[in-house]
mmCIF file of C-alpha atoms in Angstrom:
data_model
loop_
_atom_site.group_PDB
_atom_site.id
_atom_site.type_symbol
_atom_site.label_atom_id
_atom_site.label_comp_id
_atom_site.label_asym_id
_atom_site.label_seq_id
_atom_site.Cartn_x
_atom_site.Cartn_y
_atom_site.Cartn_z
ATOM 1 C CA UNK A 105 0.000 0.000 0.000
ATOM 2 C CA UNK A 106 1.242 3.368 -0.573
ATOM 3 C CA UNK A 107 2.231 5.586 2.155
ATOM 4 C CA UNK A 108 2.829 9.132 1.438
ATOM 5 C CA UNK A 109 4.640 9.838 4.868
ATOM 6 C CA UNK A 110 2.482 12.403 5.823
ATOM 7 C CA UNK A 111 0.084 12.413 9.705
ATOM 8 C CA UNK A 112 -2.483 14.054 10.015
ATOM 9 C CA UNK A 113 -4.480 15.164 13.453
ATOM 10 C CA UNK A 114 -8.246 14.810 13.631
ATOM 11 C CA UNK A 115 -9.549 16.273 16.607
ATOM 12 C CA UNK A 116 -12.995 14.763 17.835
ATOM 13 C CA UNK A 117 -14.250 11.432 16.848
ATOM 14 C CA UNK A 118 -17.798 11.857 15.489
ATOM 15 C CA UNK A 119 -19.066 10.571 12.145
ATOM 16 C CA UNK A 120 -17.334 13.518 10.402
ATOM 17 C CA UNK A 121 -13.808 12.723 11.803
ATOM 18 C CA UNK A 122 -14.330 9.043 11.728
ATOM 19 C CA UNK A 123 -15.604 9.722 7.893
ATOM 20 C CA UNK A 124 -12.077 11.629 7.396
ATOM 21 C CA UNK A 125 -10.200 9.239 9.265
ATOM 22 C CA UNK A 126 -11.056 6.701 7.116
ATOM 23 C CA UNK A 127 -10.406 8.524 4.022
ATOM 24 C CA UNK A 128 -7.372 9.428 4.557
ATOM 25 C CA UNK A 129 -5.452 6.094 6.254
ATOM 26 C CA UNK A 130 -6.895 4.594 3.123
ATOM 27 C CA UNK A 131 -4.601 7.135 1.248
ATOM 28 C CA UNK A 132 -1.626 6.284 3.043
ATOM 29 C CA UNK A 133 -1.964 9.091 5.461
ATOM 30 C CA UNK A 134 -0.690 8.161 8.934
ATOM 31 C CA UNK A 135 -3.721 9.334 10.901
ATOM 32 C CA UNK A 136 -4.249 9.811 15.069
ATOM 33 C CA UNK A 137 -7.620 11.117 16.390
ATOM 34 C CA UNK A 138 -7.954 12.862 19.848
ATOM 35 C CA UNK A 139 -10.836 12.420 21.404
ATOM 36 C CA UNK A 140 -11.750 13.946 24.926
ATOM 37 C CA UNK A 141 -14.354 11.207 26.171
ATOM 38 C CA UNK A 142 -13.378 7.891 27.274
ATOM 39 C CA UNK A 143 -14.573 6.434 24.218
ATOM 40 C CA UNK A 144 -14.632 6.733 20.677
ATOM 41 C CA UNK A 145 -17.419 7.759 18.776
ATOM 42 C CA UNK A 146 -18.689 11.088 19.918
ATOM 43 C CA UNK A 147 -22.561 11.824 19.033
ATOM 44 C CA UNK A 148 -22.842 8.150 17.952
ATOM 45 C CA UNK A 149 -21.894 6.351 20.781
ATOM 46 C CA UNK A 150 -23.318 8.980 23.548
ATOM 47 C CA UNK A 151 -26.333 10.407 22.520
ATOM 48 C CA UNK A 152 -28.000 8.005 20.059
ATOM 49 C CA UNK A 153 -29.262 5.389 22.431
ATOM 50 C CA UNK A 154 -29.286 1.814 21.924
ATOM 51 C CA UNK A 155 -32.503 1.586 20.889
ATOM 52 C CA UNK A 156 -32.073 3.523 18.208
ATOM 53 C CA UNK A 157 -28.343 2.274 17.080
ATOM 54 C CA UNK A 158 -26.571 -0.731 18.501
ATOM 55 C CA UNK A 159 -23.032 -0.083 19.749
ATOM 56 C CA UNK A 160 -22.024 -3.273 17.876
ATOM 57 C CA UNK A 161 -22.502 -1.492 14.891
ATOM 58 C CA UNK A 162 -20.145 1.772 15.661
ATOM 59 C CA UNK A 163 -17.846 -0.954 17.596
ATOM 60 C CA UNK A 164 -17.425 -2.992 14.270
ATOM 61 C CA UNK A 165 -16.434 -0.240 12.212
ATOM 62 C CA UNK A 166 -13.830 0.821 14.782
ATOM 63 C CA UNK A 167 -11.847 -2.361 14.671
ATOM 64 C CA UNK A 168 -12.150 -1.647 10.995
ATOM 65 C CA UNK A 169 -10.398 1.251 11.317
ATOM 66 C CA UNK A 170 -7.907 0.273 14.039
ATOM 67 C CA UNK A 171 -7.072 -2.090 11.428
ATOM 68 C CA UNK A 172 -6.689 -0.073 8.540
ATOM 69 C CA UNK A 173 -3.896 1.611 10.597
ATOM 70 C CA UNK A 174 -5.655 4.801 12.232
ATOM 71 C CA UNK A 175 -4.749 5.710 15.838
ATOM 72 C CA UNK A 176 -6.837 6.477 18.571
ATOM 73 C CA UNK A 177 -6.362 8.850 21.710
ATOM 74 C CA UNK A 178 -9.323 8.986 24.463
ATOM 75 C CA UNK A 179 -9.122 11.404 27.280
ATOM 76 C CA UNK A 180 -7.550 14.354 25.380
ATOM 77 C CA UNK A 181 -9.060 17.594 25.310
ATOM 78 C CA UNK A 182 -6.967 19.762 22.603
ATOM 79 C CA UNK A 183 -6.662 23.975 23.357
ATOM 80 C CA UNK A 184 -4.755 26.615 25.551
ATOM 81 C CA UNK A 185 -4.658 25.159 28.474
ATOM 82 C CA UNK A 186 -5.625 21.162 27.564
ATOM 83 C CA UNK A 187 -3.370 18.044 27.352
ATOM 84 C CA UNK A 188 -1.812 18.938 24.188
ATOM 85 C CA UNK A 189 -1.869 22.478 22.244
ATOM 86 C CA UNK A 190 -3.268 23.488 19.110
ATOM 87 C CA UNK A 191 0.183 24.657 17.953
ATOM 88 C CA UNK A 192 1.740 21.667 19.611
ATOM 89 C CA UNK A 193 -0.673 19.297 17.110
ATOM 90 C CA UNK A 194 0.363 22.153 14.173
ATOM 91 C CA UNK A 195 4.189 21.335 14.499
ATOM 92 C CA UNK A 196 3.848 17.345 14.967
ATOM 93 C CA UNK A 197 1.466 16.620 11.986
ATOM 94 C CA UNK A 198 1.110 17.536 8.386
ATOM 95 C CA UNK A 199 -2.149 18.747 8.623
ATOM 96 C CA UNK A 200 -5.136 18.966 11.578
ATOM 97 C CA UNK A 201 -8.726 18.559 11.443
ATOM 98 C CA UNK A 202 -11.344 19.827 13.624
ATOM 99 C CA UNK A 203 -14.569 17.823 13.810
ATOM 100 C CA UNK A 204 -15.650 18.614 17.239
ATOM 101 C CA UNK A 205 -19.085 18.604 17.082
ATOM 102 C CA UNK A 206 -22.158 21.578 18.022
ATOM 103 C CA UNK A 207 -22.452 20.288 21.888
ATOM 104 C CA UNK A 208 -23.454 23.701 23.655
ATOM 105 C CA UNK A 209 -26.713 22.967 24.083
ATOM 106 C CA UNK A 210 -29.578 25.855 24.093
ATOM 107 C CA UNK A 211 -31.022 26.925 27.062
ATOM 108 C CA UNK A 212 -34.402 28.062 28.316
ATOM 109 C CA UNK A 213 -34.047 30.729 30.277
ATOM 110 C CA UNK A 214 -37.339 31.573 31.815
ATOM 111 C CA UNK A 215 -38.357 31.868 35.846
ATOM 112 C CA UNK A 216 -37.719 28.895 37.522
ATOM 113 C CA UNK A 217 -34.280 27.753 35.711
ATOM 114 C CA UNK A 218 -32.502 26.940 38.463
ATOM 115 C CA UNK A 219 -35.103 24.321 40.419
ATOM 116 C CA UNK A 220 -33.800 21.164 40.868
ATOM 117 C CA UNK A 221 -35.033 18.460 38.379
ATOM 118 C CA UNK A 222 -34.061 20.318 34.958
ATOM 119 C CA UNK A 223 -31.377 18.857 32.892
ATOM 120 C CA UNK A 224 -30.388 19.352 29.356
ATOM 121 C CA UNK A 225 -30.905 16.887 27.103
ATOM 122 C CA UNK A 226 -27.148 15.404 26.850
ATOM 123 C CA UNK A 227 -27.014 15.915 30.740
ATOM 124 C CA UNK A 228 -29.620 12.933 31.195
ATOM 125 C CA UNK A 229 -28.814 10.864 27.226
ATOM 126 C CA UNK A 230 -25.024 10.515 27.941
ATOM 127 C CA UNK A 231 -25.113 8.876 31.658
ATOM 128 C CA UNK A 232 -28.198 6.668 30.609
ATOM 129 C CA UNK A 233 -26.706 5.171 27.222
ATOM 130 C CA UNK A 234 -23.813 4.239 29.764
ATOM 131 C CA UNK A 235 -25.718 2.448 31.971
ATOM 132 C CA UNK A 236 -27.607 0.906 28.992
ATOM 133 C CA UNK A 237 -24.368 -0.671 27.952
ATOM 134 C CA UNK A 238 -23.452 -2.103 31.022
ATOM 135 C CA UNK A 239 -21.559 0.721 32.803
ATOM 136 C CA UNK A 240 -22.169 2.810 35.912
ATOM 137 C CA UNK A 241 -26.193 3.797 36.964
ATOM 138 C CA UNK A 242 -27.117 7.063 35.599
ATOM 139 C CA UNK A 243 -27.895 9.526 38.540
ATOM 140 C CA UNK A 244 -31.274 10.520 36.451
ATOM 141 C CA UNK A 245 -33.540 8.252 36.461
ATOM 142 C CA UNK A 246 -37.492 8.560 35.262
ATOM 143 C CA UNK A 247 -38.335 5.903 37.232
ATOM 144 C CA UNK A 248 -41.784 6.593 38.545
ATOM 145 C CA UNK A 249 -41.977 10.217 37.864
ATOM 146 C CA UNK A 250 -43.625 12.542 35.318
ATOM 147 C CA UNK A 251 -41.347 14.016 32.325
ATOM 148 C CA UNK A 252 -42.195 16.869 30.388
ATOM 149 C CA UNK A 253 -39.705 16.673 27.103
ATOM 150 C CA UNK A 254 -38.911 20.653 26.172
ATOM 151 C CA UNK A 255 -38.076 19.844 22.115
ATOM 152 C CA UNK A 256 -40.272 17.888 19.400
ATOM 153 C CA UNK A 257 -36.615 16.724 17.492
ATOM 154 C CA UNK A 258 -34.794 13.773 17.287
ATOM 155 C CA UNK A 259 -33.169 14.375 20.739
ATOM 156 C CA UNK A 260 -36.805 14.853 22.131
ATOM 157 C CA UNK A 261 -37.840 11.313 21.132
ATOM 158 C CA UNK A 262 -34.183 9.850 21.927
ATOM 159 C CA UNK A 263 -35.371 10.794 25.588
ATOM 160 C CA UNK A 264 -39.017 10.007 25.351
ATOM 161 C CA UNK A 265 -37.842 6.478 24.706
ATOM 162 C CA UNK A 266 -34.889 6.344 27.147
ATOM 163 C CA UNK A 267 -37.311 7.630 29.899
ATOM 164 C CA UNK A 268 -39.982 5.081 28.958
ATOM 165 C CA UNK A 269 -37.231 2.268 29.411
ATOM 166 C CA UNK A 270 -36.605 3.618 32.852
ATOM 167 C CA UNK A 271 -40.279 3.589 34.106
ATOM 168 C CA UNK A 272 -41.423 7.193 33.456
ATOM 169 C CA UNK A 273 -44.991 7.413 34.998
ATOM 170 C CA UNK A 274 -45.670 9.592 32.199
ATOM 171 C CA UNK A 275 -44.079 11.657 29.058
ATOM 172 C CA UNK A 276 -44.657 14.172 27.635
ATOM 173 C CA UNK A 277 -43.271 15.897 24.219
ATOM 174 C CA UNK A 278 -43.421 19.193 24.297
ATOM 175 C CA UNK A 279 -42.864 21.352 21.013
ATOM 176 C CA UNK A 280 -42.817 25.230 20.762
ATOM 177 C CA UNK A 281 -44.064 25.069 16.916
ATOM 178 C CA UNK A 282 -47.294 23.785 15.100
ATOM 179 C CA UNK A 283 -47.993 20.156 14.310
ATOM 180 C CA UNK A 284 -46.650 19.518 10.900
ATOM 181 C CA UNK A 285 -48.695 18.023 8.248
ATOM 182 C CA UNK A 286 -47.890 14.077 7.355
ATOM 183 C CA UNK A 287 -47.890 15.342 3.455
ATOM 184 C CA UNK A 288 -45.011 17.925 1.573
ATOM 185 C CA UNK A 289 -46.346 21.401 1.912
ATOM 186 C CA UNK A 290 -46.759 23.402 -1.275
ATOM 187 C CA UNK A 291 -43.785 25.682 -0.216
ATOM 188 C CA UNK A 292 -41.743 23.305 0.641
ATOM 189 C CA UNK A 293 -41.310 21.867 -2.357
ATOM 190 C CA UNK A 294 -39.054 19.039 -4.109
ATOM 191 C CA UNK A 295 -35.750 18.655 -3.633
ATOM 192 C CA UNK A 296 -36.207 20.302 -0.342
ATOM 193 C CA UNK A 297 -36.245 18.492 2.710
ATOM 194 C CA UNK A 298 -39.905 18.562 3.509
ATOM 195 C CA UNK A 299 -41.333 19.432 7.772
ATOM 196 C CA UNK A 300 -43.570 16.497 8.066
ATOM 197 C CA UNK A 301 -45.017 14.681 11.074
ATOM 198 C CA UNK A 302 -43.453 11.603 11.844
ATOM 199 C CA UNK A 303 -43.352 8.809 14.408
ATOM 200 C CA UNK A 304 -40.477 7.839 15.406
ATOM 201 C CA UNK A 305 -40.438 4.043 17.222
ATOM 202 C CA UNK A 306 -40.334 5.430 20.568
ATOM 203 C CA UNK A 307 -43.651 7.399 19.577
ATOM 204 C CA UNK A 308 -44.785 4.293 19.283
ATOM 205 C CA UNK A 309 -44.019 3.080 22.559
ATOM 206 C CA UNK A 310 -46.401 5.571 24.352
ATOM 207 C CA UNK A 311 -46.292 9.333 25.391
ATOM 208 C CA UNK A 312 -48.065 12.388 24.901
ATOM 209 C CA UNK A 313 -47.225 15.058 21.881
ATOM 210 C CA UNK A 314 -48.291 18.923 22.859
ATOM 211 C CA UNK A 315 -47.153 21.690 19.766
ATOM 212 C CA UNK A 316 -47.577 25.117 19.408
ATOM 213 C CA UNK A 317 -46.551 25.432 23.305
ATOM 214 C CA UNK A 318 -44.285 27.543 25.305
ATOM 215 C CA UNK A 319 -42.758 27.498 28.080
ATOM 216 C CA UNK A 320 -43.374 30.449 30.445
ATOM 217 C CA UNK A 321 -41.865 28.955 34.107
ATOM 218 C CA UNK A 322 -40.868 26.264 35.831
ATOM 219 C CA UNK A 323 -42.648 25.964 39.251
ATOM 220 C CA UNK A 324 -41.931 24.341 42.916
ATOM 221 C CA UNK A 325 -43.903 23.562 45.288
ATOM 222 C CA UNK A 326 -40.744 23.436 47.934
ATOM 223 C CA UNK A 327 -38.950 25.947 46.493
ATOM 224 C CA UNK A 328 -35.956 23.972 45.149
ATOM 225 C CA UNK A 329 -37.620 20.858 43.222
ATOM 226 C CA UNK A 330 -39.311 20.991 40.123
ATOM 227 C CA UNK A 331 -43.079 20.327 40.174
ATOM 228 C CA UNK A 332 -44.699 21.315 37.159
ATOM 229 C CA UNK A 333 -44.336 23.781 34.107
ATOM 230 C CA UNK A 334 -46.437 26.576 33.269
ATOM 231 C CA UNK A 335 -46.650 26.921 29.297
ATOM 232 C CA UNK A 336 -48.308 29.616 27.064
ATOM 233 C CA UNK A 337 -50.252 28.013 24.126
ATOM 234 C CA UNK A 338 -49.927 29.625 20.858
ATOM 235 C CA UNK A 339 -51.751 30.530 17.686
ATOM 236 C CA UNK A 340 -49.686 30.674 14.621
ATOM 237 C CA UNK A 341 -50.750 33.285 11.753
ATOM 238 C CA UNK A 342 -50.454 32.506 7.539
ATOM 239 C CA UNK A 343 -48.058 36.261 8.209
ATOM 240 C CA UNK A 344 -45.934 34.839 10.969
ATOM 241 C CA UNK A 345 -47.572 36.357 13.987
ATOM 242 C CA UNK A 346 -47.873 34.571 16.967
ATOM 243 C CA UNK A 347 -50.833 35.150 19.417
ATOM 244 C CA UNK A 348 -51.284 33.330 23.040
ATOM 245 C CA UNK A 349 -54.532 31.870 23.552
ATOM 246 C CA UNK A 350 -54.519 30.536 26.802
ATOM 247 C CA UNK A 351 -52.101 29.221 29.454
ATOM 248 C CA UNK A 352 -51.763 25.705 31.054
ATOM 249 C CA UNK A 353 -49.746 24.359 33.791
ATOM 250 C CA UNK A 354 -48.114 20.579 33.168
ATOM 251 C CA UNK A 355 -47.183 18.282 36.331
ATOM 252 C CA UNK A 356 -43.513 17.383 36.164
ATOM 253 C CA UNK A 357 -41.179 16.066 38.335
ATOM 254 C CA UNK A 358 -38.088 15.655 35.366
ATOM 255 C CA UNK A 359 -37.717 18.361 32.770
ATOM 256 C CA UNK A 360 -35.098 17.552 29.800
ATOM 257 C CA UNK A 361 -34.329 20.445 27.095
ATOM 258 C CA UNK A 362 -33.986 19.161 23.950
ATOM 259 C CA UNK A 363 -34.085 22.457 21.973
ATOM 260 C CA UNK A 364 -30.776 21.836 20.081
ATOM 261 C CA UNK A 365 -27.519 22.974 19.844
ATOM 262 C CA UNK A 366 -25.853 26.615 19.677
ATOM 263 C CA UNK A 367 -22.384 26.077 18.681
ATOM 264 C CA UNK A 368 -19.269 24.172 19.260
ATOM 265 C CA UNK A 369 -17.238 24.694 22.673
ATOM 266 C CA UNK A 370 -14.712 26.445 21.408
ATOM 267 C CA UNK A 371 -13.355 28.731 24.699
ATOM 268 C CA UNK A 372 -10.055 26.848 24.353
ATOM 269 C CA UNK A 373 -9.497 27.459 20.882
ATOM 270 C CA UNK A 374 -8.936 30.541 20.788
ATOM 271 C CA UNK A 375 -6.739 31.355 17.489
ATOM 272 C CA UNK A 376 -9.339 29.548 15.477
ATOM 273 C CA UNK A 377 -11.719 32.070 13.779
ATOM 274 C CA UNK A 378 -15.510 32.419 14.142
ATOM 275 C CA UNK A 379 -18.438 33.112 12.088
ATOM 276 C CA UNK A 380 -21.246 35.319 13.066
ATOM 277 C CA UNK A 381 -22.591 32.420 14.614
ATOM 278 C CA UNK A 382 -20.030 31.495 16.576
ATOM 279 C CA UNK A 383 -18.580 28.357 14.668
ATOM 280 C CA UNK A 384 -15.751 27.653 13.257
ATOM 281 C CA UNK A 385 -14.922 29.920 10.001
ATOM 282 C CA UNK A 386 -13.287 28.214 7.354
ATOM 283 C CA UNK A 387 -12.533 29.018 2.981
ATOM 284 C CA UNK A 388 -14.035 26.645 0.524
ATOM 285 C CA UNK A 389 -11.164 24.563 1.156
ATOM 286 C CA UNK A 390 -12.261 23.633 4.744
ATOM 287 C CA UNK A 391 -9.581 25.290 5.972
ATOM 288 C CA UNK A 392 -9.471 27.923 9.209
ATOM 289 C CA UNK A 393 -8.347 31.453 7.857
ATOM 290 C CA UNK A 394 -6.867 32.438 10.918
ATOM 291 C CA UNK A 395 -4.396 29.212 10.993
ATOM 292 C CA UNK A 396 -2.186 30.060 7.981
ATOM 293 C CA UNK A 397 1.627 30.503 8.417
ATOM 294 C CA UNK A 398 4.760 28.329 8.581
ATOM 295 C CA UNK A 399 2.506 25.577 10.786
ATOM 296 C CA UNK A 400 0.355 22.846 9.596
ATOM 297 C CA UNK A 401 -2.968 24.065 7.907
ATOM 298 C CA UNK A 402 -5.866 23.560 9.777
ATOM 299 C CA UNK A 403 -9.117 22.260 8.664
ATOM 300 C CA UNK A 404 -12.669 22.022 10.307
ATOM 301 C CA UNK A 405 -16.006 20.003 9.560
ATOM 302 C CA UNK A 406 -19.283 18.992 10.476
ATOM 303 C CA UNK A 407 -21.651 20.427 13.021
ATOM 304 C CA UNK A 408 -18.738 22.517 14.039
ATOM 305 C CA UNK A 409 -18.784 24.532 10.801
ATOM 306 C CA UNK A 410 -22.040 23.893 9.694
ATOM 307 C CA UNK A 411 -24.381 23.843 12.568
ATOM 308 C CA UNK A 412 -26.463 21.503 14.250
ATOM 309 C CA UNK A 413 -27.400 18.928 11.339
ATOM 310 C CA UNK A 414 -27.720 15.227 10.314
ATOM 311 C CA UNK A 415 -25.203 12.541 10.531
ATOM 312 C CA UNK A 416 -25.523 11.828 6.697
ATOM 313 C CA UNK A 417 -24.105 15.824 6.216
ATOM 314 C CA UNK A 418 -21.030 15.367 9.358
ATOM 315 C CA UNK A 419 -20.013 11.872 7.327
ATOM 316 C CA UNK A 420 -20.772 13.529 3.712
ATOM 317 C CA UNK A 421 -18.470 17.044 5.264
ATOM 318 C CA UNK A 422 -16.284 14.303 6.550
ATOM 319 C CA UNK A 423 -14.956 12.969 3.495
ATOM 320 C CA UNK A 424 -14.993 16.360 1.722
ATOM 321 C CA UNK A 425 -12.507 17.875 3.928
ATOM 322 C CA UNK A 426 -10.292 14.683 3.555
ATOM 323 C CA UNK A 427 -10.562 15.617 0.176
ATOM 324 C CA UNK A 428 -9.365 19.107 0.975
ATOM 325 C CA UNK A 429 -6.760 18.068 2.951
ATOM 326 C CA UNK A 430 -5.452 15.530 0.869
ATOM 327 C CA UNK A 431 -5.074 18.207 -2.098
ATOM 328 C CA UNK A 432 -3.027 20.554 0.459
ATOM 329 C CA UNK A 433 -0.198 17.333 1.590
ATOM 330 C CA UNK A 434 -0.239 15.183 -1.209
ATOM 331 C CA UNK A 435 -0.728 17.687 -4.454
ATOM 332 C CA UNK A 436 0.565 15.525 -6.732
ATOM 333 C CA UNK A 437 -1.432 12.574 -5.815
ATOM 334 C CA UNK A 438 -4.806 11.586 -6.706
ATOM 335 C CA UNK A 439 -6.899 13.381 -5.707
ATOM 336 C CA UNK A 440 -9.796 11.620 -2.775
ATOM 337 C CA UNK A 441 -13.755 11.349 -4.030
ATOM 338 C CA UNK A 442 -15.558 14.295 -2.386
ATOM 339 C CA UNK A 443 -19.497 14.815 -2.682
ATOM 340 C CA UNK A 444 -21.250 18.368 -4.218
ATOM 341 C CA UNK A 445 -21.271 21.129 -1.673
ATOM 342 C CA UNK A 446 -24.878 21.879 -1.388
ATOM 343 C CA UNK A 447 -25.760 25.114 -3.105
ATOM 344 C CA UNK A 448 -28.004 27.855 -1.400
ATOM 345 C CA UNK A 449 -31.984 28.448 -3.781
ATOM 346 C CA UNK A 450 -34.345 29.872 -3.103
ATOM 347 C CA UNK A 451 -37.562 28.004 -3.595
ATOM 348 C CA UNK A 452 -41.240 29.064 -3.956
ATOM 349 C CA UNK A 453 -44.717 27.397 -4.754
#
């Protein structure tokens, strides 16, 4: 096999670094990835239950990997002040790849925040998909309480089934925008990805589904636990507007926010430059303007550049910036398979 003597970094081990990962070994590319969990395989291994995606599966492609050459780090967190520096990883390797992830997660802030029994999504997913697999008991458990679910997304239903498997007295999806209709709306037309109302398998399994609902404060009847939600239900207008009609208060003893993801953590990378919306900038190359010089390029990907997406577009991103990077190490090689960049249209009726 050829090896082109070149290493490159790949910091986080997601679908879109384990896509580039992949890529490039299989060009001959000495490849480590840093990861700062314990494990390898980021959003696919901690916050897609096993429910929804046996472990076996991710598990089976990483011994692929392992043997296709590719090195693996675990508990390594990469930036100014973590086990190893961004310019440390710029004067070891060829090139370095950032494919962290969007993991702050968004918050809402209304009255009543701060009462005990309100977790973020990831907060409660992570520890229970450990447990799930045999590890250590999650310390949030459902068991015999009522859960209001904050979020009508993937995440949402990811914890609607988790908390039925732990004995939830009741669940309850919560989501802040109308029901969507089970057929392609006229604006929303094809090739667009169509807003349709779908149930997912843990749907299936039980649960209530509220929409057009908002959360106005979280209420205690001790003054430090959680006891039930007050929410605001709307009326959508054809123009946009948004009118409350009336106000309800929901019974909850767990809350979990699953109202997606702001950005990437990126407080210890601070050379790296940042869009308006706080991810990481980079060219049509991939590549982070503000890490040019005599050092290894750096590249980004994924959720990290693009926002809070699909795994099909962090794998798809994945291989294009192997792509990218190949073409900046290896020039005179051949040049690695990359898919389309999706193009921004406008579409009406």
């Amino acid at each position: 096999m050829h090896r082109s003597g070149k290493s490159v970094a790949i910091i986080g081990s997601g679908p879109s670094g384990l896509a580039a990962a992949q890529q490039l070994a299989r060009h001959g590319h000495d490849v480590t990835v840093f990861e700062r969990q314990e494990s390898i395989g980021g959003l696919l291994r901690f916050g897609i239950p096993e429910f929804k995606m046996e472990k076996a599966i991710l598990d089976r492609r990483l011994e692929q990997l392992t043997a296709e050459g590719i090195r693996f780090v675990t508990n390594t967190t990469v930036g100014d002040s973590g086990d190893v520096s961004l310019r440390q990883l710029r004067t070891d390797f060829d090139a370095v790849i950032f494919a962290i992830g969007s993991t702050i997660p968004r918050d809402i802030p209304v009255p009543g925040r701060h009462l005990n029994g309100i977790y973020a999504a990831m907060q409660y997913l992570k520890p229970a998909n450990i447990e799930a697999l045999g590890g250590l008991a999650s310390p949030i458990q459902a068991t015999g309480k009522h859960v209001v679910i904050l979020g009508g997304g993937d995440t949402g239903a990811d914890c609607l089934g988790t908390a039925h498997r732990q004995g939830a007295t009741s669940v309850t999806q919560v989501e802040l925008l109308p029901q969507p209709t089970p057929t392609r709306p006229q604006n929303q037309p094809w090739p667009t990805m169509p807003n349709l109302y779908k149930v997912t398998s843990a749907h299936e399994e039980g649960g209530d589904r509220e929409y057009a609902m908002r959360t106005k404060e979280f209420r205690s009847q001790d003054g430090s636990s959680l006891s039930s939600i007050l929410v605001e239900h709307l009326e959508y207008s054809s123009d946009g507007g948004v009118t409350v009609i009336g106000e309800e208060e929901l019974r909850a003893d767990l809350v979990f926010i699953a109202a997606g993801f702001i950005g990437p953590e990126l407080s210890e990378l601070n050379t790296l430059e940042r869009d308006a919306r706080e991810h990481i900038k980079v060219d049509d190359n991939w590549q982070s303007t503000a890490a040019e010089g005599v050092l290894a390029p750096v590249f980004a990907a994924g959720d990290a550049v693009r926002g809070q997406s699909l795994i099909v577009w962090a794998i798809a991103e994945g291989r294009s910036v192997a792509a990218a990077v190949q073409a900046a190490i290896e020039p005179e090689a051949l040049a690695l398979p990359a898919p389309l960049r999706p193009y921004e249209k406008t579409w009406s009726a």
